């Protein structure tokens, strides 16, 4: 009889071989089975090298990125030095903590999809995890088309990720309130990028890392840099940026107002590095600061330039300045947008004179705007104005204009939604850049609160955390206009309370429980239609059998429908009309059947039943609508050309 094959027992494997094998085993399999095979397997499976690798390979983003990277590097040195007695990181504990966080985020996310109740509260709980939530949210953006709730997962994943990104940007801008310790220039400018980042990698960390690496690269190519005087250092850097790295402003003047030219993250990561003069100067100043230079941006009208100041007691050429001199420093000026040459003082004077001649009766800007580095908050306000100018241009250009396409083009996201996000970023920047001690701090507050409440209510946690304290400080300083006199869109607390009440309100259920309702309400939730009069395509997401009283709130009326007498117009009551007139108006229409619908730019638009023409061809549905539909629907059924309802708690029979 043949002898049995030799047995292979765990003890016959060396620890080093087992370690290499276990590094390739999924962590879930390790936890559930592999480490239970034997004591030897258990010991190797719990080696910190294994779990450190799982932390690196399983999670790309960490809220405390600095801690994570530092400990990865430190533990690598400890692995080599077995005599190192410093406390080591328990990587298995770190891994399990992240898994628990993901599990909790997953439960909250499922609840967000399942019910609208307390949805904003769950948004806040997820976003407060910061980048520890980002890996999970990116997975939702990549949900398979086969998933039962693919549209909902992609929509809410994107909504949460965008709000999380805005939170990081607003945290940076909140530091602008401390004039003595403002955020770094590259981070303050990069905050605008975060509003349109979506699933792209060029975030604030990318921007900071890029500048660190660029400074290191410049030093490597200029080994004698530290021995050079300030003037030579500055000229060497601007030449390196302009001639070797390709930072040469904007090639085509017709593209000057493009959104991407205002975004520092886009400028540094694009092959041709397009940027406005303000961004070009900010890039130079950010690099110069990392290289030890005292650099900033002058907020000169028309064209921003960079200013570099010599060390105290020395001029730009490293010559000592006599103690009797009125100034112990010397300044030089550069225009990184157009030139590698120093701006001479006479050129600077000529620029100012040219501006004054063109400005006419306008009050002249202070000379310091041409000669001194502006505060970061001032530069952010200027960038906000640039973006608002681009936004206004986008709204004036025809929809089919190539210029509009170029202006709106960014790496990710829908162009129309990005355009509105650009404006939203400007509104935030304005409120956070101006101290609430200024009497006009609230000049744009009502417009901001309206935009926020109607389009970005997921940012309730941000308004509560960052804007509310500024608002309270503002109203406390205005004895003539106490908080009680501020109502509606002028009162941050009132808007927060309104959104919280809407968020906590249980669903109002509408049933098709009578034959009359079945006859009156011809269409169902999820059906796609074309408006008979205006031609737009929408998706039904609400109905009321008799009159408008049963429609979901809030809902809106299209601007084209605001006048009474249109075939589907219900009218809009102005602030000055009496409630009695409004009730009479609604009563006249109590016999009609109304719906709300989803359009790409509005989530609940009111319309009458007779204006609906059902669509059965999926190719007629705008692509934008498929993303927006995730707010109310699980997926699209191509066979019936309908969206599968996620509104069962409101309309269980549809």
XYZ file of C-alpha atoms in Angstrom:
654
model
C 0.000 0.000 0.000
C 1.284 3.433 -0.929
C 2.216 5.605 1.981
C -0.033 8.662 2.552
C 1.244 12.011 1.318
C 3.158 13.965 3.910
C 0.965 16.252 6.010
C 1.511 19.974 5.970
C 0.918 21.393 9.422
C 0.986 25.052 10.355
C 4.143 24.528 12.386
C 6.005 23.546 9.218
C 5.642 27.084 7.833
C 8.185 29.654 8.967
C 6.873 32.875 10.499
C 8.336 34.990 7.704
C 6.628 32.911 5.004
C 3.318 33.009 6.877
C 3.656 36.761 7.266
C 4.026 37.215 3.513
C 0.997 34.973 2.920
C -1.150 36.771 5.488
C -0.362 40.146 3.947
C -2.350 39.028 0.891
C -5.304 37.656 2.860
C -8.323 39.993 3.059
C -8.579 41.384 6.608
C -12.146 40.103 6.978
C -10.991 36.527 6.261
C -8.150 36.965 8.723
C -10.518 38.079 11.480
C -13.246 35.516 10.842
C -11.250 32.370 10.162
C -7.521 32.408 9.495
C -6.325 33.548 12.911
C -8.479 30.826 14.501
C -6.645 27.924 12.810
C -3.875 27.610 15.388
C -1.882 29.509 17.983
C 0.875 30.046 15.447
C -1.558 31.388 12.848
C -3.118 33.603 15.526
C 0.264 35.061 16.464
C 1.292 35.803 12.877
C -2.185 36.995 11.858
C -2.037 39.624 14.608
C 1.422 40.868 13.714
C 1.304 44.676 13.513
C 2.980 44.569 10.092
C -0.106 42.800 8.722
C -2.540 45.321 10.160
C -0.444 48.314 9.215
C -0.574 47.084 5.616
C -4.344 46.629 5.863
C -4.695 50.222 7.109
C -2.682 51.455 4.131
C -4.430 49.323 1.501
C -8.007 49.456 2.836
C -8.340 53.197 3.489
C -7.083 55.986 1.282
C -8.363 58.955 3.281
C -7.855 59.754 6.959
C -9.179 62.694 8.958
C -5.856 62.951 10.772
C -3.707 62.481 7.694
C -0.607 63.906 9.368
C -0.808 61.477 12.293
C -1.348 58.519 9.980
C 1.523 59.293 7.595
C 3.920 60.167 10.416
C 3.223 56.891 12.202
C 3.537 54.871 9.013
C 7.008 56.313 8.505
C 7.909 55.973 12.181
C 6.743 52.364 12.383
C 8.800 51.515 9.305
C 11.883 52.674 11.207
C 10.806 50.744 14.304
C 10.389 47.570 12.251
C 14.015 47.844 11.187
C 15.256 48.754 14.667
C 14.078 45.946 16.948
C 15.689 47.640 19.971
C 13.495 50.727 19.632
C 11.557 50.972 22.911
C 9.169 53.758 21.860
C 5.490 52.937 22.127
C 4.268 51.419 18.897
C 0.915 52.001 17.238
C -1.631 49.206 17.623
C -2.471 49.008 13.910
C -5.097 46.320 14.389
C -6.923 48.616 16.800
C -6.651 51.469 14.278
C -8.027 49.224 11.513
C -10.952 47.998 13.619
C -11.798 51.566 14.627
C -12.056 52.583 10.976
C -14.192 49.539 10.214
C -16.549 50.468 13.066
C -16.767 54.025 11.743
C -17.585 52.733 8.258
C -20.224 50.411 9.701
C -21.894 53.298 11.545
C -21.700 55.526 8.473
C -23.246 52.693 6.464
C -26.175 52.432 8.886
C -26.737 56.186 8.839
C -26.507 56.232 5.050
C -29.091 53.449 4.719
C -31.428 55.399 7.006
C -30.952 58.521 4.863
C -32.150 56.546 1.848
C -34.995 54.844 3.726
C -36.650 57.896 5.297
C -36.590 61.647 5.016
C -37.125 62.029 8.791
C -34.007 63.387 10.538
C -32.114 63.246 7.252
C -30.241 66.495 7.912
C -29.243 65.289 11.361
C -27.764 62.138 9.822
C -25.952 64.243 7.224
C -24.267 66.090 10.076
C -23.301 62.899 11.896
C -21.616 61.517 8.779
C -19.888 64.754 7.774
C -18.497 65.252 11.271
C -16.295 62.202 10.633
C -14.452 64.276 8.034
C -12.147 62.339 5.727
C -12.729 59.151 7.721
C -16.057 59.074 5.829
C -14.654 59.819 2.380
C -13.718 56.276 1.327
C -17.242 55.061 2.070
C -18.836 57.973 0.213
C -16.653 57.464 -2.861
C -17.814 53.843 -2.921
C -21.421 55.071 -3.116
C -20.565 57.220 -6.139
C -19.342 54.052 -7.858
C -22.474 52.010 -7.052
C -23.198 49.392 -9.713
C -25.973 50.049 -12.228
C -27.465 46.738 -11.120
C -28.046 47.925 -7.558
C -31.672 48.259 -6.509
C -31.128 51.819 -5.255
C -28.300 52.956 -7.533
C -29.647 56.479 -8.144
C -30.301 57.139 -4.456
C -26.852 55.915 -3.421
C -25.084 58.005 -6.030
C -27.129 61.109 -5.265
C -26.816 61.030 -1.489
C -23.194 59.883 -1.685
C -22.384 62.897 -3.857
C -24.448 65.251 -1.700
C -22.675 64.130 1.464
C -19.219 64.195 -0.110
C -19.787 67.697 -1.474
C -20.993 68.925 1.919
C -17.994 67.316 3.609
C -15.660 69.075 1.153
C -17.413 72.390 1.735
C -16.974 71.862 5.457
C -13.203 71.648 5.034
C -13.211 74.797 2.890
C -15.381 76.752 5.312
C -13.179 75.672 8.213
C -10.251 77.324 6.416
C -12.208 80.510 5.679
C -13.438 80.707 9.276
C -9.819 81.443 10.240
C -9.982 84.651 8.209
C -11.789 86.188 11.180
C -8.465 86.131 13.053
C -6.459 88.782 11.217
C -3.350 87.991 13.273
C -3.271 84.319 12.305
C -4.949 83.869 8.899
C -4.837 80.620 6.907
C -2.055 80.009 4.405
C -2.632 81.715 1.067
C -2.739 78.460 -0.923
C -5.298 76.955 1.479
C -7.528 80.031 1.460
C -7.535 80.061 -2.354
C -7.861 76.273 -2.528
C -11.072 76.451 -0.512
C -12.857 77.632 -3.683
C -11.759 74.408 -5.422
C -13.427 72.341 -2.710
C -16.905 73.535 -3.720
C -16.550 71.895 -7.158
C -14.147 69.070 -6.265
C -16.656 66.179 -6.243
C -14.744 62.915 -6.805
C -11.482 64.499 -7.954
C -8.193 64.321 -5.972
C -7.099 67.991 -6.127
C -8.224 68.852 -2.602
C -6.619 71.066 0.042
C -4.164 68.340 0.986
C -3.173 67.871 -2.639
C -2.632 71.617 -2.985
C -0.486 71.832 0.147
C 1.529 68.771 -0.879
C 2.036 70.156 -4.394
C 3.545 73.380 -3.052
C 5.764 71.460 -0.629
C 7.046 69.239 -3.440
C 7.470 72.172 -5.831
C 9.542 74.036 -3.233
C 11.676 70.936 -2.723
C 12.113 70.511 -6.482
C 13.129 74.148 -6.877
C 15.694 73.850 -4.097
C 17.146 70.724 -5.695
C 17.672 72.583 -8.957
C 19.135 75.631 -7.162
C 21.600 74.238 -4.597
C 23.054 77.688 -3.840
C 19.637 79.255 -3.229
C 20.166 80.000 0.471
C 23.304 81.986 -0.285
C 21.553 84.309 -2.744
C 20.221 87.771 -1.814
C 16.456 88.326 -1.734
C 16.283 89.904 -5.190
C 18.166 87.049 -6.850
C 16.075 84.451 -4.997
C 12.831 86.063 -6.153
C 13.920 86.409 -9.778
C 15.212 82.827 -9.854
C 11.863 81.551 -8.574
C 9.714 83.543 -10.999
C 11.912 82.420 -13.918
C 11.650 78.799 -12.798
C 7.855 79.024 -12.604
C 7.467 80.905 -15.863
C 10.076 79.287 -18.101
C 10.616 75.790 -16.704
C 7.228 74.931 -15.176
C 4.999 76.661 -17.737
C 3.122 79.046 -15.435
C 2.444 81.754 -18.011
C -1.045 82.964 -17.214
C -3.760 82.540 -19.841
C -2.913 81.804 -23.466
C -6.192 82.963 -25.027
C -7.726 86.170 -23.702
C -11.229 85.014 -24.663
C -10.843 82.346 -21.962
C -9.946 84.882 -19.278
C -13.212 84.513 -17.353
C -13.285 80.702 -17.326
C -14.031 79.290 -13.884
C -10.925 77.089 -13.898
C -8.666 80.157 -14.178
C -9.868 81.263 -10.744
C -9.110 77.943 -9.034
C -5.601 77.401 -7.717
C -6.029 73.623 -7.591
C -6.887 73.578 -11.281
C -4.003 75.892 -12.134
C -1.282 73.826 -10.478
C -2.582 70.468 -11.718
C -3.412 71.375 -15.334
C -0.778 70.849 -18.006
C -0.933 74.461 -19.224
C -1.461 75.993 -15.733
C -4.062 78.644 -16.704
C -4.647 81.292 -14.034
C -5.749 84.865 -13.464
C -3.094 87.392 -12.336
C -4.393 87.034 -8.778
C -3.891 83.257 -8.834
C -0.497 83.562 -10.552
C 0.680 85.916 -7.814
C -0.765 83.669 -5.095
C 1.098 80.667 -6.546
C 4.355 82.614 -6.557
C 3.819 83.966 -3.036
C 2.900 80.532 -1.644
C 6.055 78.992 -3.084
C 8.216 81.929 -2.036
C 6.944 81.671 1.540
C 7.888 77.994 1.665
C 11.366 78.968 0.499
C 11.784 81.440 3.348
C 10.918 84.659 1.530
C 8.546 87.301 2.888
C 6.098 87.419 -0.028
C 2.498 88.398 -0.606
C 0.060 89.839 -3.149
C -0.724 93.516 -3.730
C -4.427 94.155 -4.201
C -3.840 96.693 -6.967
C -6.878 97.543 -9.127
C -7.114 95.840 -12.530
C -3.986 93.699 -12.160
C -2.646 92.017 -9.007
C 1.117 91.689 -8.586
C 3.429 90.086 -6.034
C 5.501 91.913 -3.434
C 8.655 90.585 -1.757
C 10.140 92.235 1.316
C 13.767 91.930 2.361
C 14.749 90.700 5.852
C 14.803 93.485 8.481
C 18.064 95.395 8.445
C 19.023 94.389 4.901
C 18.101 95.568 1.439
C 17.121 93.289 -1.442
C 20.766 92.725 -2.348
C 21.736 91.724 1.202
C 23.448 95.022 1.969
C 22.963 96.341 5.515
C 20.475 99.195 5.840
C 21.727 102.085 7.985
C 19.947 102.242 11.326
C 19.123 105.875 10.583
C 17.066 104.878 7.539
C 13.281 105.444 7.933
C 12.625 101.901 6.697
C 14.571 98.834 7.743
C 13.323 96.776 4.797
C 13.161 97.104 1.026
C 10.451 95.880 -1.345
C 10.440 94.589 -4.884
C 7.526 93.752 -7.181
C 6.932 90.998 -9.712
C 4.151 90.148 -12.144
C 4.298 86.330 -12.423
C 1.320 86.413 -14.790
C 3.139 88.123 -17.649
C 6.846 88.518 -16.959
C 9.992 87.301 -15.250
C 11.309 90.845 -14.870
C 11.115 93.017 -11.796
C 8.518 95.792 -11.898
C 10.400 99.054 -11.576
C 9.086 101.723 -9.242
C 8.386 104.064 -12.177
C 6.329 101.308 -13.844
C 4.328 100.897 -10.658
C 3.694 104.644 -10.541
C 2.623 104.584 -14.195
C 0.157 101.750 -13.496
C -1.441 103.752 -10.722
C -1.670 106.919 -12.823
C -3.217 104.987 -15.717
C -5.835 103.534 -13.406
C -6.665 106.909 -11.844
C -7.102 108.463 -15.284
C -9.516 105.722 -16.332
C -11.415 105.665 -13.028
C -12.701 109.209 -13.468
C -14.668 110.494 -10.460
C -14.313 107.250 -8.500
C -12.403 107.644 -5.224
C -8.751 106.703 -5.731
C -7.487 103.510 -4.105
C -4.841 103.953 -1.414
C -1.236 103.899 -2.558
C -0.720 100.911 -0.261
C -2.857 98.756 -2.584
C -0.034 99.034 -5.112
C 2.856 98.712 -2.662
C 1.875 96.542 0.328
C 0.870 92.913 0.713
C -2.896 92.708 1.163
C -4.495 90.668 3.968
C -5.583 87.178 2.938
C -9.221 88.111 3.618
C -8.990 90.992 1.131
C -7.573 88.695 -1.543
C -10.328 86.139 -0.950
C -12.959 88.851 -1.373
C -11.301 89.856 -4.622
C -11.316 86.262 -5.863
C -14.973 86.051 -4.891
C -15.676 89.122 -7.032
C -13.807 87.542 -9.960
C -15.892 84.390 -9.696
C -19.122 86.377 -9.443
C -18.164 88.223 -12.618
C -17.664 84.868 -14.350
C -20.990 83.658 -12.951
C -22.801 86.707 -14.334
C -21.209 86.138 -17.733
C -22.299 82.489 -17.675
C -25.883 83.581 -17.055
C -25.800 85.974 -20.023
C -24.308 83.608 -22.607
C -26.635 81.513 -24.821
C -27.025 77.902 -23.695
C -25.487 76.568 -26.925
C -22.550 78.987 -26.915
C -19.042 77.431 -27.151
C -17.869 80.252 -24.898
C -20.295 79.083 -22.195
C -19.019 75.518 -22.498
C -15.436 76.700 -22.032
C -16.341 79.027 -19.180
C -18.145 76.305 -17.204
C -15.796 73.432 -18.012
C -14.297 71.785 -14.933
C -12.952 68.287 -14.330
C -16.065 66.839 -12.738
C -19.703 67.582 -12.056
C -22.603 68.948 -14.061
C -21.770 72.369 -15.602
C -25.028 73.998 -14.496
C -24.775 72.676 -10.945
C -21.111 73.693 -10.790
C -22.054 77.206 -11.879
C -24.442 77.516 -8.947
C -21.837 76.036 -6.602
C -19.364 78.692 -7.728
C -21.822 81.382 -6.671
C -22.497 79.540 -3.412
C -18.768 79.528 -2.645
C -18.652 83.291 -3.175
C -21.539 83.844 -0.773
C -19.772 81.831 1.924
C -16.445 83.568 1.252
C -18.024 87.015 1.600
C -19.665 86.218 4.934
C -16.547 84.635 6.409
C -14.027 87.193 5.119
C -15.737 90.234 6.622
C -15.740 90.693 10.417
C -19.256 90.887 11.914
C -18.229 94.132 13.594
C -18.732 95.853 10.238
C -22.249 97.349 9.871
C -22.741 95.933 6.355
C -21.722 92.361 7.250
C -25.272 91.176 6.550
C -25.633 92.907 3.166
C -25.882 89.572 1.354
C -27.215 87.454 4.216
C -30.816 87.162 3.014
C -29.718 86.068 -0.465
C -27.321 83.524 1.040
C -29.905 82.062 3.422
C -32.421 81.725 0.604
C -29.918 79.883 -1.611
C -28.771 77.699 1.245
C -32.238 76.709 2.436
C -33.643 75.969 -1.021
C -30.634 74.283 -2.628
C -28.071 73.232 -0.017
C -30.003 72.372 3.134
C -27.533 69.507 3.723
C -25.161 72.262 4.896
C -27.327 72.997 7.928
C -24.517 71.667 10.120
C -22.112 74.179 8.560
C -24.435 77.143 8.974
C -25.001 76.181 12.617
C -21.298 75.668 13.301
C -19.688 78.568 11.445
C -22.264 81.182 10.424
C -24.519 81.270 13.476
C -21.764 82.477 15.879
C -20.892 85.324 13.488
C -24.562 86.224 13.148
C -25.010 86.304 16.934
C -21.979 88.579 17.277
C -23.351 90.834 14.548
C -26.839 91.287 16.013
C -25.457 91.746 19.528
C -23.622 94.850 18.277
C -26.697 96.415 16.672
C -28.751 97.901 19.493
C -30.947 99.749 16.989
C -31.952 96.509 15.289
C -32.301 93.801 17.954
C -32.664 90.150 16.891
C -36.426 90.225 17.447
C -36.791 92.655 14.541
C -34.993 90.336 12.125
C -37.370 87.873 10.518
C -37.361 85.353 7.689
C -34.345 85.403 5.433
C -32.634 87.985 7.639
C -32.582 85.737 10.702
C -30.137 82.822 10.744
C -31.676 81.254 13.841
C -35.140 81.353 12.310
C -33.996 79.623 9.114
C -32.121 76.968 11.088
C -35.250 76.298 13.162
C -37.404 76.109 10.026
C -35.135 73.518 8.399
C -34.911 71.497 11.600
C -38.708 71.444 11.871
C -39.062 70.316 8.259
C -36.421 67.657 8.820
C -38.135 66.225 11.899
C -41.664 66.417 10.535
C -43.175 62.967 9.906
C -44.356 62.283 6.340
C -47.892 63.261 5.357
C -49.304 60.140 3.705
C -51.399 60.434 0.522
C -53.378 57.293 -0.367
C -55.371 56.290 -3.429
C -58.036 54.766 -1.214
C -61.150 55.823 -3.140
C -62.319 55.358 -6.700
C -62.720 59.130 -7.006
C -59.019 59.710 -6.219
C -58.045 57.059 -8.763
C -60.085 58.888 -11.394
C -58.885 62.361 -10.467
C -55.155 61.557 -10.154
C -54.275 60.137 -13.561
C -50.502 59.965 -13.153
C -48.188 58.270 -10.674
C -44.996 59.036 -8.824
C -41.999 58.352 -11.060
C -43.641 58.921 -14.437
C -41.670 61.105 -16.851
C -43.486 63.843 -18.770
C -43.066 66.808 -21.051
C -44.768 70.080 -20.162
C -47.312 70.794 -22.909
C -46.751 74.533 -22.886
C -43.087 75.041 -21.967
C -41.603 71.821 -23.294
C -39.399 70.933 -20.332
C -39.021 67.321 -19.179
C -39.639 66.400 -15.545
C -40.484 63.522 -13.209
C -43.618 63.460 -11.055
C -42.693 63.379 -7.360
C -45.885 64.534 -5.658
C -49.641 64.942 -6.169
C -52.779 66.330 -4.542
C -56.171 65.042 -5.640
C -58.117 68.241 -5.001
C -56.351 71.581 -4.863
C -52.899 72.566 -3.732
C -53.287 72.016 0.002
C -52.141 68.404 -0.155
C -48.947 69.046 -2.124
C -45.563 68.455 -0.479
C -43.977 71.538 1.083
C -41.994 73.479 0.269
C -42.672 73.571 -3.453
C -42.109 76.225 -6.065
C -43.629 77.876 -9.106
C -41.633 78.342 -12.301
C -40.946 82.024 -13.119
C -42.848 81.599 -16.395
C -45.909 80.478 -14.447
C -46.040 83.250 -11.892
C -48.719 85.345 -13.565
C -52.342 84.456 -12.988
C -54.258 83.261 -15.989
C -51.718 80.874 -17.495
C -53.206 77.499 -18.317
C -51.337 75.863 -15.428
C -50.608 78.943 -13.384
C -51.614 79.022 -9.783
C -49.986 82.341 -9.072
C -47.615 83.537 -6.420
C -48.825 85.625 -3.530
C -46.578 88.572 -2.770
C -45.443 89.424 0.732
C -47.950 92.273 0.836
C -51.065 90.233 0.013
C -53.435 89.281 2.774
C -53.809 85.654 3.823
C -57.506 85.926 3.048
C -56.755 86.649 -0.596
C -54.425 83.639 -0.673
C -57.069 81.344 0.830
C -59.648 82.627 -1.669
C -57.176 82.042 -4.473
C -56.562 78.461 -3.343
C -60.277 77.814 -2.929
C -60.950 78.792 -6.570
C -58.574 76.001 -7.576
C -59.651 73.437 -4.997
C -61.261 71.263 -7.652
C -58.150 70.835 -9.807
C -55.547 68.099 -9.529
C -51.996 69.283 -8.973
C -48.594 67.665 -9.019
C -45.058 68.518 -8.095
C -42.239 67.498 -10.366
C -38.481 67.204 -10.365
C -36.417 69.159 -12.860
C -32.608 69.314 -12.947
C -32.622 72.787 -11.381
C -35.632 72.438 -9.053
C -36.674 69.533 -6.866
C -40.388 70.315 -6.419
C -42.049 72.447 -9.099
C -45.833 72.814 -9.036
C -47.965 72.185 -12.117
C -51.534 71.269 -13.064
C -52.574 67.862 -14.380
C -53.740 69.119 -17.777
C -50.250 70.372 -18.645
C -48.674 66.890 -18.427
C -47.796 64.785 -21.467
C -46.283 61.418 -20.493
C -43.004 60.354 -22.145
C -42.275 56.707 -22.934
C -38.965 57.169 -24.768
C -35.996 57.214 -22.356
C -33.794 58.976 -24.909
C -35.856 62.149 -24.400
C -34.844 62.395 -20.729
C -32.025 64.917 -20.050
C -28.962 63.268 -18.554
C -28.977 65.783 -15.693
C -32.293 64.387 -14.529
C -30.861 60.938 -13.786
C -28.566 62.319 -11.099
C -31.148 64.661 -9.566
C -33.695 61.817 -9.501
C -31.689 60.079 -6.776
C -33.192 62.446 -4.213
C -36.630 60.849 -4.675
C -36.126 57.623 -6.628
C -34.162 54.394 -6.325
C -33.431 53.562 -9.951
C -34.703 53.996 -13.497
C -36.811 51.270 -15.116
C -36.032 51.481 -18.835
C -38.775 48.981 -19.680
C -41.537 51.250 -18.397
C -39.623 54.545 -18.756
C -40.347 55.385 -15.136
C -38.302 56.057 -12.032
C -38.823 53.595 -9.173
C -40.217 55.500 -6.199
C -38.311 56.053 -2.980
C -41.267 58.068 -1.671
C -43.332 55.192 -0.307
C -43.621 56.844 3.104
C -45.512 59.678 1.348
C -47.233 57.776 -1.480
C -47.437 54.079 -0.525
C -49.831 53.221 -3.389
C -47.621 54.583 -6.200
